[in-house]
mmCIF file with all atom_site columns, C-alpha atoms in Angstrom:
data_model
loop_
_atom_site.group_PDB
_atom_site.id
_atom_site.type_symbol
_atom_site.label_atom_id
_atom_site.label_alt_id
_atom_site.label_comp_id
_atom_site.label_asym_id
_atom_site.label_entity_id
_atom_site.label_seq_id
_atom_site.pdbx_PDB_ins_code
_atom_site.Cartn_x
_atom_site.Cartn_y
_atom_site.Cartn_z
_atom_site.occupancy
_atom_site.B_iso_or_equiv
_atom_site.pdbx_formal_charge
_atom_site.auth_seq_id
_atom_site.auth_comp_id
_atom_site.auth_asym_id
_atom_site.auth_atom_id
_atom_site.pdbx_PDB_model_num
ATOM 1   C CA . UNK A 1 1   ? 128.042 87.873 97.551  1.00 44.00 ? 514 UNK A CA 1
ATOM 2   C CA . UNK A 1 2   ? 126.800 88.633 100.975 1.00 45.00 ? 515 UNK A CA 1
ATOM 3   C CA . UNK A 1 3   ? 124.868 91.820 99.356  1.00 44.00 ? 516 UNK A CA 1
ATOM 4   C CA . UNK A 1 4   ? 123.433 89.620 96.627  1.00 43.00 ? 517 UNK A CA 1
ATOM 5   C CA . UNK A 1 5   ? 121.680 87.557 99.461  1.00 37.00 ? 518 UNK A CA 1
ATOM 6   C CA . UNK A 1 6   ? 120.569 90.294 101.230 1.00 34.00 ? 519 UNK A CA 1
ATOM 7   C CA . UNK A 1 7   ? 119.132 91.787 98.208  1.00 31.00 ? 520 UNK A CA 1
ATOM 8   C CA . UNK A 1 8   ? 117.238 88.945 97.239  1.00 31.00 ? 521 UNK A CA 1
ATOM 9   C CA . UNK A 1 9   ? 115.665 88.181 101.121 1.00 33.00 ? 522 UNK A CA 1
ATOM 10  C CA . UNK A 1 10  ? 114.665 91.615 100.915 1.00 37.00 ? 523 UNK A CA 1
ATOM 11  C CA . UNK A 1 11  ? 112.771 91.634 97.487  1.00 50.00 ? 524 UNK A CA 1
ATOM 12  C CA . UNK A 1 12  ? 110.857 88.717 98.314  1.00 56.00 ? 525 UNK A CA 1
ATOM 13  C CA . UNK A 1 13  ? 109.811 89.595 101.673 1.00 57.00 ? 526 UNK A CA 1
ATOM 14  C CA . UNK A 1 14  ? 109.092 93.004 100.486 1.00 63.00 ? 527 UNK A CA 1
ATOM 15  C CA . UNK A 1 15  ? 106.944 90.695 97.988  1.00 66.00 ? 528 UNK A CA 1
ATOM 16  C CA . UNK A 1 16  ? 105.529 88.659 100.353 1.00 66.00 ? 529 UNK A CA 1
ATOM 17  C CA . UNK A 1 17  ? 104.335 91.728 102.644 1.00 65.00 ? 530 UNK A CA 1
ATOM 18  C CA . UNK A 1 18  ? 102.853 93.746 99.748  1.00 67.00 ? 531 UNK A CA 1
ATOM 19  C CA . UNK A 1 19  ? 100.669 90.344 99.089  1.00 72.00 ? 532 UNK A CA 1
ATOM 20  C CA . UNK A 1 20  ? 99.658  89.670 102.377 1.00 74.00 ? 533 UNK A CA 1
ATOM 21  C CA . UNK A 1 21  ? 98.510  93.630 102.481 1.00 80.00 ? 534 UNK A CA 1
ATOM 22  C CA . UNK A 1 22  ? 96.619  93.465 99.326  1.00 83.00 ? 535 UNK A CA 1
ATOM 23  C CA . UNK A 1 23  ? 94.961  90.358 100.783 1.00 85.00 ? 536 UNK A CA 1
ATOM 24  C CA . UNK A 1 24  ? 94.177  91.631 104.139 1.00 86.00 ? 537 UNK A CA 1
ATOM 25  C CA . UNK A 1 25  ? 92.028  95.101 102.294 1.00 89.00 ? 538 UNK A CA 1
ATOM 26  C CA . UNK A 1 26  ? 90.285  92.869 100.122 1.00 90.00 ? 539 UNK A CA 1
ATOM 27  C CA . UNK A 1 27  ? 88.881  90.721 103.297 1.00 91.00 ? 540 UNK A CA 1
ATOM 28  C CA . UNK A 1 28  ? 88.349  93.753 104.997 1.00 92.00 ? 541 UNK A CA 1
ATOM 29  C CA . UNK A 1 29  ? 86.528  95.608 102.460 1.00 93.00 ? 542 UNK A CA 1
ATOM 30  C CA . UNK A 1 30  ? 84.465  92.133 102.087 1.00 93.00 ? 543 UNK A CA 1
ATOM 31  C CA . UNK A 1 31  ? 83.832  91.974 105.450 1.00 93.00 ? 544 UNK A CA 1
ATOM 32  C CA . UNK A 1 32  ? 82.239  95.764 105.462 1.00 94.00 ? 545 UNK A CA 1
ATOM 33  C CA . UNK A 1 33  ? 80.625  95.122 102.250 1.00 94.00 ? 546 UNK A CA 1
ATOM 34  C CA . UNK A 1 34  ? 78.771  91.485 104.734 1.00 94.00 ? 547 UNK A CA 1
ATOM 35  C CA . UNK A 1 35  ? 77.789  94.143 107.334 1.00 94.00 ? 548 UNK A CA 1
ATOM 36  C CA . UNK A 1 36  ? 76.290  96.855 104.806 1.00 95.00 ? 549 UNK A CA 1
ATOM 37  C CA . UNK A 1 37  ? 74.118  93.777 102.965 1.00 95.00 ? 550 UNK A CA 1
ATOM 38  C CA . UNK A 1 38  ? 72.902  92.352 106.537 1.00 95.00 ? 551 UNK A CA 1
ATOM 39  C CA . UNK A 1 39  ? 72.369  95.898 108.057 1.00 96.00 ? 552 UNK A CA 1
ATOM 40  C CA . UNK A 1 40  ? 70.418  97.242 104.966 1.00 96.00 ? 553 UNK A CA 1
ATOM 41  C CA . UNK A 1 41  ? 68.975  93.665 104.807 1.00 94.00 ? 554 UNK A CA 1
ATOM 42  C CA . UNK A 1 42  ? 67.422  94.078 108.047 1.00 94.00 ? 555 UNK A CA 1
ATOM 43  C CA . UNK A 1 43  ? 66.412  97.476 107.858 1.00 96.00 ? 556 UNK A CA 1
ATOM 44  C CA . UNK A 1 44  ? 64.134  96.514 104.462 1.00 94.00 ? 557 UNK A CA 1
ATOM 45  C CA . UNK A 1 45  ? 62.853  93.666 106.555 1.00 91.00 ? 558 UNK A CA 1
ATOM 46  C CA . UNK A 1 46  ? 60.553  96.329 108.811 1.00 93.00 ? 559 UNK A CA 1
ATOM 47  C CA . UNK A 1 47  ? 57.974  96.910 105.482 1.00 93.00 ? 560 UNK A CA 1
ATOM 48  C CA . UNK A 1 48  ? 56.504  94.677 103.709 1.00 94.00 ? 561 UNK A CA 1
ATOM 49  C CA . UNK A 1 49  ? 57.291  96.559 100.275 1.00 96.00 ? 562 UNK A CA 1
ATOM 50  C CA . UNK A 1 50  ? 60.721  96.261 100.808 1.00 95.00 ? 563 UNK A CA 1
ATOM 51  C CA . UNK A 1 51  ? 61.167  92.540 102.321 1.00 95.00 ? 564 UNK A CA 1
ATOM 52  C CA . UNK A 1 52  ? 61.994  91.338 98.548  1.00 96.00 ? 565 UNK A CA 1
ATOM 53  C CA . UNK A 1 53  ? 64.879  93.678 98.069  1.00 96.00 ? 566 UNK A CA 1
ATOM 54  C CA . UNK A 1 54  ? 65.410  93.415 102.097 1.00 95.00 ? 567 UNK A CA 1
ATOM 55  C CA . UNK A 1 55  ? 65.820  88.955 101.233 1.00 95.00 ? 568 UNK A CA 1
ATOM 56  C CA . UNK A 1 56  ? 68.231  89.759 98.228  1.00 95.00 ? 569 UNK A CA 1
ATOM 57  C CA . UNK A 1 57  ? 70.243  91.523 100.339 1.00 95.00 ? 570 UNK A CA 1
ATOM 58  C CA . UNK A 1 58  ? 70.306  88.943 102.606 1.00 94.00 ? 571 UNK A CA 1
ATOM 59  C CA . UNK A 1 59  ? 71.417  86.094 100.257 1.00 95.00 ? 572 UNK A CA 1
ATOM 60  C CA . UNK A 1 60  ? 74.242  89.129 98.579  1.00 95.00 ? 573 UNK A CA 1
ATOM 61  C CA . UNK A 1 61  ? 75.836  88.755 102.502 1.00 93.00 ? 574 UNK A CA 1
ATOM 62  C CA . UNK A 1 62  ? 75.387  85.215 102.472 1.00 94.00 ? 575 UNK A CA 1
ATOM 63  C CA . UNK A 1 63  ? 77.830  84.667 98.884  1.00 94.00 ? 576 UNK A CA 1
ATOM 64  C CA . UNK A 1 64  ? 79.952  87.520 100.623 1.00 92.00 ? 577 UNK A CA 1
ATOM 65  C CA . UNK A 1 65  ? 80.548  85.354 103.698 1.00 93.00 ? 578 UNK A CA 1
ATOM 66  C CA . UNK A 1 66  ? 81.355  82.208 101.526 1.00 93.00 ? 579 UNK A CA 1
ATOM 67  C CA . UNK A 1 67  ? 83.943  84.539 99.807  1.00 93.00 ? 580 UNK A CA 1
ATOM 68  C CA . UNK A 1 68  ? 85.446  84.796 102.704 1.00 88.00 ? 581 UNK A CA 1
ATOM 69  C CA . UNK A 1 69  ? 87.438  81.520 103.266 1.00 92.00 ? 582 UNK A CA 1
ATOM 70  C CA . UNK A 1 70  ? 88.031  81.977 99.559  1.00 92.00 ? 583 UNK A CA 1
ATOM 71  C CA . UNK A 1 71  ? 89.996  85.184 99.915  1.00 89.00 ? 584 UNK A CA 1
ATOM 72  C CA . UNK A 1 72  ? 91.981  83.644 102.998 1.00 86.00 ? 585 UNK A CA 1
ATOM 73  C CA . UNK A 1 73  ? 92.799  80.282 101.135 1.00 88.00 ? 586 UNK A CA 1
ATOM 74  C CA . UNK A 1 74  ? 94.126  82.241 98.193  1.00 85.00 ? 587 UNK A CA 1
ATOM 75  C CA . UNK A 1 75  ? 96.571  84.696 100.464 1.00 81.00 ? 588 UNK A CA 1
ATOM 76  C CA . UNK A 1 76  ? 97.695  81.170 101.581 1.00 79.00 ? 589 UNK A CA 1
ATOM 77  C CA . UNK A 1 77  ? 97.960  79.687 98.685  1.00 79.00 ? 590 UNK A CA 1
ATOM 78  C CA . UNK A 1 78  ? 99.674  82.656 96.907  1.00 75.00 ? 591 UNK A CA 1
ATOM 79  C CA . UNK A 1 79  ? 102.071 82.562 99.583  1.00 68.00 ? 592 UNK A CA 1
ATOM 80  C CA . UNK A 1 80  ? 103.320 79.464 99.447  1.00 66.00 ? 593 UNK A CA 1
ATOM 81  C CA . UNK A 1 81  ? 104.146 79.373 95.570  1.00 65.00 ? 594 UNK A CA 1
ATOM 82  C CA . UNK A 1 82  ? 106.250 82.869 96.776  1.00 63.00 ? 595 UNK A CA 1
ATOM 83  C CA . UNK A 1 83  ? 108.306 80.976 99.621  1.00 60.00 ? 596 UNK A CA 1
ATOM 84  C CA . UNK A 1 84  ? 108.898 77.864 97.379  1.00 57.00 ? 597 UNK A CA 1
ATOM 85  C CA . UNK A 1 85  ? 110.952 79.224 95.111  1.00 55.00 ? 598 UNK A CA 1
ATOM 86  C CA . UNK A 1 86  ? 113.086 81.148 97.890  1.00 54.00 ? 599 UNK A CA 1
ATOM 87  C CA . UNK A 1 87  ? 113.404 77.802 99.116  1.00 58.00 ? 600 UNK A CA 1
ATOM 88  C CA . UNK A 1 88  ? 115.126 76.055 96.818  1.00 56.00 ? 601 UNK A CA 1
ATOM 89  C CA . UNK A 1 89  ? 117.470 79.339 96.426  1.00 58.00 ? 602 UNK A CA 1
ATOM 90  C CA . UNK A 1 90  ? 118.420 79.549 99.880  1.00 61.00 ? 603 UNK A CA 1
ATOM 91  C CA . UNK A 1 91  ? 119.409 75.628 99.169  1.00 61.00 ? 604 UNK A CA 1
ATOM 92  C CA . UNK A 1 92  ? 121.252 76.211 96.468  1.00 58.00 ? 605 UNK A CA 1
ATOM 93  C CA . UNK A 1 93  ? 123.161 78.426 98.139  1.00 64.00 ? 606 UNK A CA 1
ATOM 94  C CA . UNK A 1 94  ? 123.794 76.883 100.990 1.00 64.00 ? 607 UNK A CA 1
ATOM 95  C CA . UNK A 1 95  ? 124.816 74.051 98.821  1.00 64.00 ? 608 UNK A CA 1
ATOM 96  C CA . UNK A 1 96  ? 127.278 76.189 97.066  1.00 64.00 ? 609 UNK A CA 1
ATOM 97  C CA . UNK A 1 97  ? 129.182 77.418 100.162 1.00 70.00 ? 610 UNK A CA 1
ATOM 98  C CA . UNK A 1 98  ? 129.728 73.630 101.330 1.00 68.00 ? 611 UNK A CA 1
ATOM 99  C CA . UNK A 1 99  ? 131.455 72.714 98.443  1.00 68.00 ? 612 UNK A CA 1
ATOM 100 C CA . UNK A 1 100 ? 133.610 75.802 98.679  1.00 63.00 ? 613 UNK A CA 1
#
């Protein structure tokens, strides 16, 4: 019984690592995609032929940076539903060895 529990700690926190990893590359590659937009952005910005595309870019960063908080509140959010259910588990099994 004692390998059961170990088994199942270890699958979800396995889980849980795996989905804060996938997480953490998508805001990374977000946050090099902001820099790219602003730094391209910019560089448009010095003719006047280009300061249309040179704006765009500027408002593409801008949506990126509101993605941000979006990607963070999802880990979060994802997270929680995963520890939840462990919860209630670890509960129930602690329940079970009280009453024996």
């Amino acid at each position: 019984m004692t390998g059961e529990s170990r088994d199942l700690t270890l699958d979800v926190g396995r889980d849980e690592l795996v989905i804060r990893r996938r997480y953490e590359t998508l805001g990374i590659v977000n946050d090099i995609l902001i820099g790219i937009w602003f730094l391209v952005g910019s560089i448009l910005f010095f003719s006047d032929s280009t300061t249309y595309t040179g704006t765009w870019l500027f408002v593409i960063g801008s949506v990126e940076l509101l993605i941000r908080p979006i990607i963070r509140l999802a880990r979060h959010v994802h997270l929680r539903r995963i520890r939840t259910p462990m919860s209630v588990r670890a509960r129930y099994r602690s329940a079970k060895r009280s009453q024996s």
